[in-house]
CSV table of C-alpha atoms in Angstrom, one decimal:
chain,number,residue,atom,x,y,z
A,1,UNK,CA,28.1,-19.5,24.4
A,2,UNK,CA,27.8,-20.4,28.1
A,3,UNK,CA,24.1,-20.2,29.5
A,4,UNK,CA,25.1,-17.5,32.1
A,5,UNK,CA,26.3,-15.2,29.4
A,6,UNK,CA,23.2,-15.7,27.5
A,7,UNK,CA,21.1,-15.0,30.5
A,8,UNK,CA,22.9,-11.8,31.0
A,9,UNK,CA,22.2,-10.7,27.4
A,10,UNK,CA,18.6,-11.7,27.6
A,11,UNK,CA,18.1,-9.8,30.9
A,12,UNK,CA,19.9,-6.8,29.7
A,13,UNK,CA,17.9,-6.3,26.4
A,14,UNK,CA,14.7,-7.1,28.4
A,15,UNK,CA,15.6,-4.2,30.6
A,16,UNK,CA,16.2,-1.9,27.6
A,17,UNK,CA,13.3,-2.9,25.5
A,18,UNK,CA,10.6,-4.4,27.9
A,19,UNK,CA,7.9,-3.5,25.5
A,20,UNK,CA,9.4,-4.7,22.3
A,21,UNK,CA,6.8,-6.0,19.9
A,22,UNK,CA,6.0,-6.5,16.2
A,23,UNK,CA,5.8,-3.1,14.6
A,24,UNK,CA,4.0,-4.1,11.5
A,25,UNK,CA,0.4,-2.9,11.7
A,26,UNK,CA,-2.2,-5.6,11.3
A,27,UNK,CA,-5.4,-6.7,12.7
A,28,UNK,CA,-5.5,-10.4,11.7
A,29,UNK,CA,-3.3,-13.3,10.5
A,30,UNK,CA,-3.9,-12.6,6.8
A,31,UNK,CA,-2.9,-8.9,7.1
A,32,UNK,CA,0.2,-9.9,9.1
A,33,UNK,CA,1.2,-12.4,6.5
A,34,UNK,CA,1.0,-9.9,3.7
A,35,UNK,CA,2.8,-7.2,5.7
A,36,UNK,CA,5.8,-9.6,6.5
A,37,UNK,CA,5.9,-10.6,2.8
A,38,UNK,CA,6.1,-6.9,1.9
A,39,UNK,CA,8.8,-6.2,4.5
A,40,UNK,CA,11.6,-8.1,2.9
A,41,UNK,CA,14.4,-5.6,2.3
A,42,UNK,CA,12.2,-2.8,3.3
A,43,UNK,CA,11.6,-1.0,6.5
A,44,UNK,CA,8.5,-1.6,8.7
A,45,UNK,CA,7.8,2.1,8.7
A,46,UNK,CA,7.5,2.2,4.9
A,47,UNK,CA,5.3,-1.0,4.9
A,48,UNK,CA,3.0,0.5,7.4
A,49,UNK,CA,2.5,3.6,5.3
A,50,UNK,CA,1.5,1.3,2.3
A,51,UNK,CA,-0.7,-1.1,4.2
A,52,UNK,CA,-2.7,1.8,5.8
A,53,UNK,CA,-4.4,2.1,2.4
A,54,UNK,CA,-3.8,-1.3,1.1
A,55,UNK,CA,-5.6,-3.1,4.0
A,56,UNK,CA,-8.7,-0.7,3.4
A,57,UNK,CA,-9.0,-1.8,-0.2
A,58,UNK,CA,-8.1,-5.5,0.1
A,59,UNK,CA,-9.8,-7.4,3.0
A,60,UNK,CA,-9.7,-11.0,1.7
A,61,UNK,CA,-7.6,-13.2,-0.5
A,62,UNK,CA,-10.2,-12.9,-3.1
A,63,UNK,CA,-9.9,-9.1,-3.2
A,64,UNK,CA,-6.3,-9.3,-4.3
A,65,UNK,CA,-7.2,-11.6,-7.1
A,66,UNK,CA,-10.1,-9.4,-8.3
A,67,UNK,CA,-7.8,-6.7,-9.7
A,68,UNK,CA,-5.3,-6.9,-12.5
A,69,UNK,CA,-1.8,-7.5,-11.3
A,70,UNK,CA,-0.8,-4.1,-12.8
A,71,UNK,CA,-3.2,-2.4,-10.2
A,72,UNK,CA,-1.8,-4.2,-7.3
A,73,UNK,CA,1.7,-3.3,-8.4
A,74,UNK,CA,0.6,0.4,-8.4
A,75,UNK,CA,-0.7,0.0,-4.9
A,76,UNK,CA,2.5,-1.2,-3.4
A,77,UNK,CA,5.1,0.4,-5.8
A,78,UNK,CA,6.6,2.4,-2.8
A,79,UNK,CA,7.9,-0.9,-1.7
A,80,UNK,CA,11.1,-2.4,-2.9
A,81,UNK,CA,10.8,-5.4,-5.3
A,82,UNK,CA,7.2,-4.5,-5.7
A,83,UNK,CA,6.6,-6.4,-8.9
A,84,UNK,CA,7.9,-9.6,-7.5
A,85,UNK,CA,5.9,-9.1,-4.3
A,86,UNK,CA,2.6,-8.3,-6.1
A,87,UNK,CA,3.0,-11.5,-8.2
A,88,UNK,CA,3.7,-13.6,-4.9
A,89,UNK,CA,0.7,-12.0,-3.2
A,90,UNK,CA,-1.6,-13.1,-5.9
A,91,UNK,CA,0.0,-16.6,-5.9
A,92,UNK,CA,-0.3,-16.8,-2.1
A,93,UNK,CA,-4.0,-15.7,-2.2
A,94,UNK,CA,-4.8,-18.3,-4.8
A,95,UNK,CA,-3.1,-21.0,-2.8
A,96,UNK,CA,-5.0,-19.8,0.5
A,97,UNK,CA,-8.3,-20.2,-1.4
A,98,UNK,CA,-7.5,-23.5,-3.1
A,99,UNK,CA,-5.9,-25.3,-0.3
A,100,UNK,CA,-6.7,-23.7,3.0
A,101,UNK,CA,-10.4,-22.2,2.7
A,102,UNK,CA,-9.2,-18.7,2.5
A,103,UNK,CA,-7.5,-18.8,5.9
A,104,UNK,CA,-3.9,-18.5,6.8
A,105,UNK,CA,-2.7,-22.0,7.9
A,106,UNK,CA,-1.6,-22.2,11.6
A,107,UNK,CA,1.2,-24.6,11.1
A,108,UNK,CA,4.8,-23.9,10.0
A,109,UNK,CA,4.9,-26.5,7.3
A,110,UNK,CA,2.0,-25.2,5.4
A,111,UNK,CA,3.1,-21.5,5.9
A,112,UNK,CA,6.5,-22.1,4.2
A,113,UNK,CA,4.8,-23.8,1.1
A,114,UNK,CA,3.1,-20.3,0.4
A,115,UNK,CA,4.7,-18.2,-2.4
A,116,UNK,CA,6.9,-15.5,-1.0
A,117,UNK,CA,6.9,-17.0,2.6
A,118,UNK,CA,10.2,-18.3,3.9
A,119,UNK,CA,11.4,-19.4,7.3
A,120,UNK,CA,11.4,-15.8,8.8
A,121,UNK,CA,7.9,-14.9,7.6
A,122,UNK,CA,6.5,-18.3,8.9
A,123,UNK,CA,8.0,-17.7,12.2
A,124,UNK,CA,6.9,-14.2,12.5
A,125,UNK,CA,3.3,-15.3,11.7
A,126,UNK,CA,3.1,-18.4,14.0
A,127,UNK,CA,4.5,-16.5,16.8
A,128,UNK,CA,2.5,-13.3,16.5
A,129,UNK,CA,-0.7,-14.5,15.0
A,130,UNK,CA,-1.1,-17.9,16.7
A,131,UNK,CA,1.1,-17.7,19.8
A,132,UNK,CA,3.5,-20.5,18.8
A,133,UNK,CA,6.9,-19.9,20.2
A,134,UNK,CA,9.3,-19.1,17.5
A,135,UNK,CA,12.5,-17.1,16.7
A,136,UNK,CA,12.4,-15.4,13.4
A,137,UNK,CA,16.0,-14.4,12.1
A,138,UNK,CA,15.8,-11.2,10.2
A,139,UNK,CA,18.8,-8.9,9.3
A,140,UNK,CA,18.8,-7.3,12.9
A,141,UNK,CA,18.6,-10.6,14.8
A,142,UNK,CA,21.4,-12.1,12.6
A,143,UNK,CA,23.6,-9.0,13.0
A,144,UNK,CA,23.2,-8.6,16.8
A,145,UNK,CA,23.6,-12.5,17.3
A,146,UNK,CA,26.9,-12.4,15.3
A,147,UNK,CA,28.3,-9.3,17.0
A,148,UNK,CA,27.5,-10.5,20.5
A,149,UNK,CA,29.1,-14.0,19.8
A,150,UNK,CA,25.8,-15.9,20.0
A,151,UNK,CA,26.7,-17.1,16.4
A,152,UNK,CA,29.8,-17.2,14.3
A,153,UNK,CA,30.4,-14.6,11.6
A,154,UNK,CA,29.9,-17.1,8.7
A,155,UNK,CA,26.8,-18.9,10.3
A,156,UNK,CA,23.8,-19.1,7.9
A,157,UNK,CA,20.6,-17.7,9.0
A,158,UNK,CA,19.4,-21.3,9.8
A,159,UNK,CA,22.4,-21.9,11.9
A,160,UNK,CA,21.7,-18.6,13.9
A,161,UNK,CA,18.2,-19.6,14.4
A,162,UNK,CA,19.2,-23.0,15.7
A,163,UNK,CA,21.7,-21.6,18.1
A,164,UNK,CA,19.2,-19.1,19.4
A,165,UNK,CA,16.6,-21.8,19.9
A,166,UNK,CA,19.2,-24.0,21.9
A,167,UNK,CA,20.4,-21.1,24.0
A,168,UNK,CA,17.1,-19.2,24.8
A,169,UNK,CA,14.2,-20.9,26.9
A,170,UNK,CA,11.4,-21.8,24.7
A,171,UNK,CA,8.9,-19.7,26.5
A,172,UNK,CA,11.1,-16.7,25.7
A,173,UNK,CA,11.6,-17.2,22.0
A,174,UNK,CA,9.0,-14.9,20.7
A,175,UNK,CA,9.7,-12.0,23.0
A,176,UNK,CA,13.5,-12.5,22.5
A,177,UNK,CA,12.9,-12.1,18.7
A,178,UNK,CA,11.2,-8.8,19.3
A,179,UNK,CA,13.9,-7.5,21.7
A,180,UNK,CA,16.8,-8.5,19.4
A,181,UNK,CA,15.0,-6.7,16.6
A,182,UNK,CA,14.6,-3.5,18.8
A,183,UNK,CA,18.2,-3.8,19.9
A,184,UNK,CA,19.4,-4.1,16.4
A,185,UNK,CA,17.1,-1.4,15.0
A,186,UNK,CA,17.5,1.3,17.7
A,187,UNK,CA,20.8,0.6,19.4
A,188,UNK,CA,23.1,-1.9,17.7
A,189,UNK,CA,22.6,-0.5,14.3
A,190,UNK,CA,24.3,-1.6,11.1
A,191,UNK,CA,26.2,1.5,10.2
A,192,UNK,CA,26.7,3.2,13.6
A,193,UNK,CA,26.1,1.0,16.6
A,194,UNK,CA,25.9,2.8,19.9
A,195,UNK,CA,28.9,1.0,21.4
A,196,UNK,CA,29.9,3.9,23.9
A,197,UNK,CA,26.6,3.6,25.7
A,198,UNK,CA,26.0,-0.2,25.3
A,199,UNK,CA,25.5,-2.2,28.5
A,200,UNK,CA,26.7,-5.2,26.8
A,201,UNK,CA,30.1,-3.9,25.6
A,202,UNK,CA,32.1,-6.1,28.1
A,203,UNK,CA,30.6,-9.2,26.3
A,204,UNK,CA,31.0,-7.9,22.9
A,205,UNK,CA,34.3,-8.6,21.0
A,206,UNK,CA,33.3,-6.5,18.1
A,207,UNK,CA,32.1,-3.5,20.3
A,208,UNK,CA,35.5,-3.5,22.0
A,209,UNK,CA,37.2,-3.6,18.7
A,210,UNK,CA,35.3,-0.6,17.6
A,211,UNK,CA,36.1,1.2,20.7
A,212,UNK,CA,39.8,0.8,20.5
A,213,UNK,CA,41.5,4.2,19.5
A,214,UNK,CA,42.5,4.1,15.9
A,215,UNK,CA,45.9,4.8,14.7
């Protein structure tokens, strides 16, 4: 993609969602890490409902390890894959205590070593908790990037991330992640994208295809 086309996309979504931000409610890096881990294949809205009580009960890594796994499972059972996530939370907390003095590490390499933490989670944590520029590619960012032609339809998540990092100025990585998420969540939805009112329709092959009269 040419830089001027990318600039148009960035400026357009900035105008649509100037206040885009991380919608997972948290008050420190540890809570954010737990919230992002819970958010895999689950809406932020559901996660926030669960963490409203969870974060009152569990303040530190030690608190998650002080209860039986079954109790933690019950506390997050409204979340998809809750058994797997409960196990990962306890493993993650154990590693934080043993390797990092109970604190969430500030560097990407240490974060991705934590159980249940992949590239996306690590990028969300370093950018939102520690102010390090990063582009986390979640389902919305991937879908929008492919629809707009920033990435190819068969690109892996890592390839999408690399292309965005190449095309977006580094100091705009984090806010661009948030704006692409908002664009995908509230406008360019998976099932019913709002193509008729999309200011980027002229740049979007998929949108033009969808807007063609059928038959």
